[in-house]
Tab-separated table of C-alpha atoms in Angstrom:
chain	number	residue	atom	x	y	z
A	1	MET	CA	-0.009	0.075	0.007
A	2	ILE	CA	1.444	3.519	-0.742
A	3	PHE	CA	1.160	6.194	1.676
A	4	PHE	CA	1.333	9.532	0.664
A	5	TYR	CA	1.309	12.200	3.182
A	6	THR	CA	2.301	16.079	3.810
A	7	SER	CA	5.344	17.190	5.477
A	8	PHE	CA	6.644	20.673	6.492
A	9	GLU	CA	10.544	20.995	6.227
A	10	TYR	CA	10.958	23.510	9.397
A	11	SER	CA	7.880	22.475	11.567
A	12	HIS	CA	7.694	18.902	13.342
A	13	LYS	CA	4.564	20.015	14.904
A	14	ALA	CA	2.520	20.713	11.641
A	15	THR	CA	4.227	17.400	10.000
A	16	PHE	CA	2.766	15.370	12.921
A	17	PHE	CA	-0.664	17.034	12.502
A	18	ALA	CA	-0.760	16.911	8.697
A	19	ILE	CA	0.306	12.903	9.172
A	20	LEU	CA	-2.484	12.520	11.500
A	21	MET	CA	-5.111	13.953	9.400
A	22	ASP	CA	-3.846	11.919	6.298
A	23	LEU	CA	-4.107	8.809	8.349
A	24	ILE	CA	-7.828	9.701	9.311
A	25	ALA	CA	-8.331	10.622	5.823
A	26	TYR	CA	-7.020	7.107	4.769
A	27	GLY	CA	-9.113	5.298	7.052
A	28	LEU	CA	-12.218	6.985	6.218
A	29	SER	CA	-11.279	5.979	2.164
A	30	ILE	CA	-11.119	2.438	3.374
A	31	ALA	CA	-14.222	2.861	5.258
A	32	ALA	CA	-16.088	4.201	2.121
A	33	ILE	CA	-14.721	1.198	0.064
A	34	VAL	CA	-16.179	-1.278	2.728
A	35	PHE	CA	-19.754	0.592	2.580
A	36	PHE	CA	-19.903	0.495	-1.237
A	37	VAL	CA	-18.935	-3.310	-1.037
A	38	LEU	CA	-21.651	-3.620	1.570
A	39	ALA	CA	-24.200	-1.555	-0.864
A	40	GLY	CA	-25.515	-4.720	-2.160
A	41	LYS	CA	-26.591	-6.305	1.214
A	42	PHE	CA	-27.678	-3.125	2.822
A	43	GLY	CA	-28.666	-0.916	-0.098
A	44	LEU	CA	-28.961	2.985	-0.363
A	45	SER	CA	-28.004	3.796	3.143
A	46	SER	CA	-24.456	2.054	2.790
A	47	VAL	CA	-24.027	4.185	-0.380
A	48	LEU	CA	-24.920	7.435	1.226
A	49	THR	CA	-22.406	6.589	4.150
A	50	GLY	CA	-19.725	5.715	1.738
A	51	ILE	CA	-20.356	9.115	0.028
A	52	LEU	CA	-20.104	10.696	3.250
A	53	CYS	CA	-17.006	8.983	4.061
A	54	ILE	CA	-15.233	10.234	1.046
A	55	VAL	CA	-16.423	13.753	1.574
A	56	LEU	CA	-15.159	13.558	4.974
A	57	ALA	CA	-11.770	12.176	3.755
A	58	ILE	CA	-11.359	15.178	1.262
A	59	PHE	CA	-12.252	17.322	4.046
A	60	PHE	CA	-9.214	15.982	6.330
A	61	TYR	CA	-6.849	15.258	3.693
A	62	PHE	CA	-7.076	18.518	1.862
A	63	PHE	CA	-8.178	21.109	4.063
A	64	LEU	CA	-7.130	20.134	7.649
A	65	GLY	CA	-3.726	18.234	6.480
A	66	LYS	CA	-2.614	20.575	3.818
A	67	LYS	CA	-4.187	24.171	4.530
A	68	ALA	CA	-4.467	23.980	8.417
A	69	GLY	CA	-0.929	22.246	8.356
A	70	ALA	CA	0.509	24.899	6.226
A	71	SER	CA	-0.938	27.535	8.700
A	72	ILE	CA	0.516	25.692	11.771
A	73	ALA	CA	3.812	25.386	9.920
A	74	LYS	CA	4.028	29.147	8.946
A	75	LYS	CA	3.268	30.259	12.727
A	76	ASP	CA	5.756	27.431	14.109
A	77	PHE	CA	8.461	28.562	11.674
A	78	GLN	CA	7.879	32.208	12.492
A	79	LYS	CA	8.320	31.540	16.056
A	80	LYS	CA	11.227	29.193	15.658
A	81	ILE	CA	13.391	31.415	13.176
A	82	ARG	CA	13.266	34.270	15.919
A	83	THR	CA	14.077	31.932	18.929
A	84	ASN	CA	15.746	28.594	17.870
A	85	PRO	CA	19.620	28.866	16.616
A	86	LEU	CA	19.228	25.159	15.155
A	87	VAL	CA	16.427	26.063	12.966
A	88	ALA	CA	18.096	29.523	11.632
A	89	TYR	CA	21.362	27.433	11.167
A	90	GLU	CA	19.327	25.079	8.910
A	91	TYR	CA	17.542	27.594	6.996
A	92	VAL	CA	20.780	29.813	6.322
A	93	ASN	CA	22.730	26.819	5.416
A	94	ASP	CA	19.996	25.632	2.960
A	95	GLY	CA	20.451	28.894	1.239
A	96	ARG	CA	17.083	30.382	2.013
A	97	ALA	CA	18.288	33.638	3.776
A	98	SER	CA	21.649	35.587	4.287
A	99	TYR	CA	23.641	35.033	7.478
A	100	GLU	CA	23.176	38.812	8.328
A	101	GLU	CA	19.043	38.738	7.836
A	102	ILE	CA	18.748	35.824	10.296
A	103	ALA	CA	21.433	37.273	12.863
A	104	ALA	CA	19.459	40.439	12.938
A	105	ILE	CA	16.200	38.569	13.967
A	106	ASN	CA	17.938	35.696	16.075
A	107	PRO	CA	20.423	36.742	18.411
A	108	ALA	CA	21.152	33.417	19.791
A	109	PHE	CA	21.966	32.348	16.318
A	110	ALA	CA	24.517	35.121	15.972
A	111	GLU	CA	26.003	34.326	19.169
A	112	GLN	CA	26.471	30.559	18.318
A	113	TYR	CA	27.389	30.717	14.611
A	114	VAL	CA	29.608	32.900	12.078
A	115	VAL	CA	30.346	32.912	8.682
A	116	ASN	CA	34.242	31.547	8.169
A	117	ASP	CA	36.745	32.874	5.445
A	118	PHE	CA	35.371	30.296	2.849
A	119	GLY	CA	31.708	31.538	3.560
A	120	LYS	CA	30.547	28.472	5.395
A	121	LEU	CA	28.349	28.833	8.679
A	122	THR	CA	30.516	27.574	11.477
A	123	ARG	CA	30.164	27.520	15.331
A	124	ARG	CA	31.785	30.288	17.099
A	125	LYS	CA	34.760	29.222	19.347
A	126	LYS	CA	34.507	30.480	22.731
């Protein structure tokens, strides 16, 4: 079975939330298949329940897993980039921002890391 899930690079909290929502969506999809298979025995009510499960699965996967997860990730990242030196290091090291830009908003990062003569981030020697 193939499992697709949503991941957010700098926010473990948002990734966990999105994976949980994706798992719920997959469970609802499997339940919908079961209800469609049982439609021959139980009739129209089983088909309607299966359709409801599909609608809920779409809601959990796309709106909660992706949209709400992205919102959580954005808020979490904005907090971490200002307070967590390791996240700031990874962000600068990935080439997404300059050292000066992040050092201006995260003093703990500026205290721990410096750009060496070769243009690489290194820990400050104390």
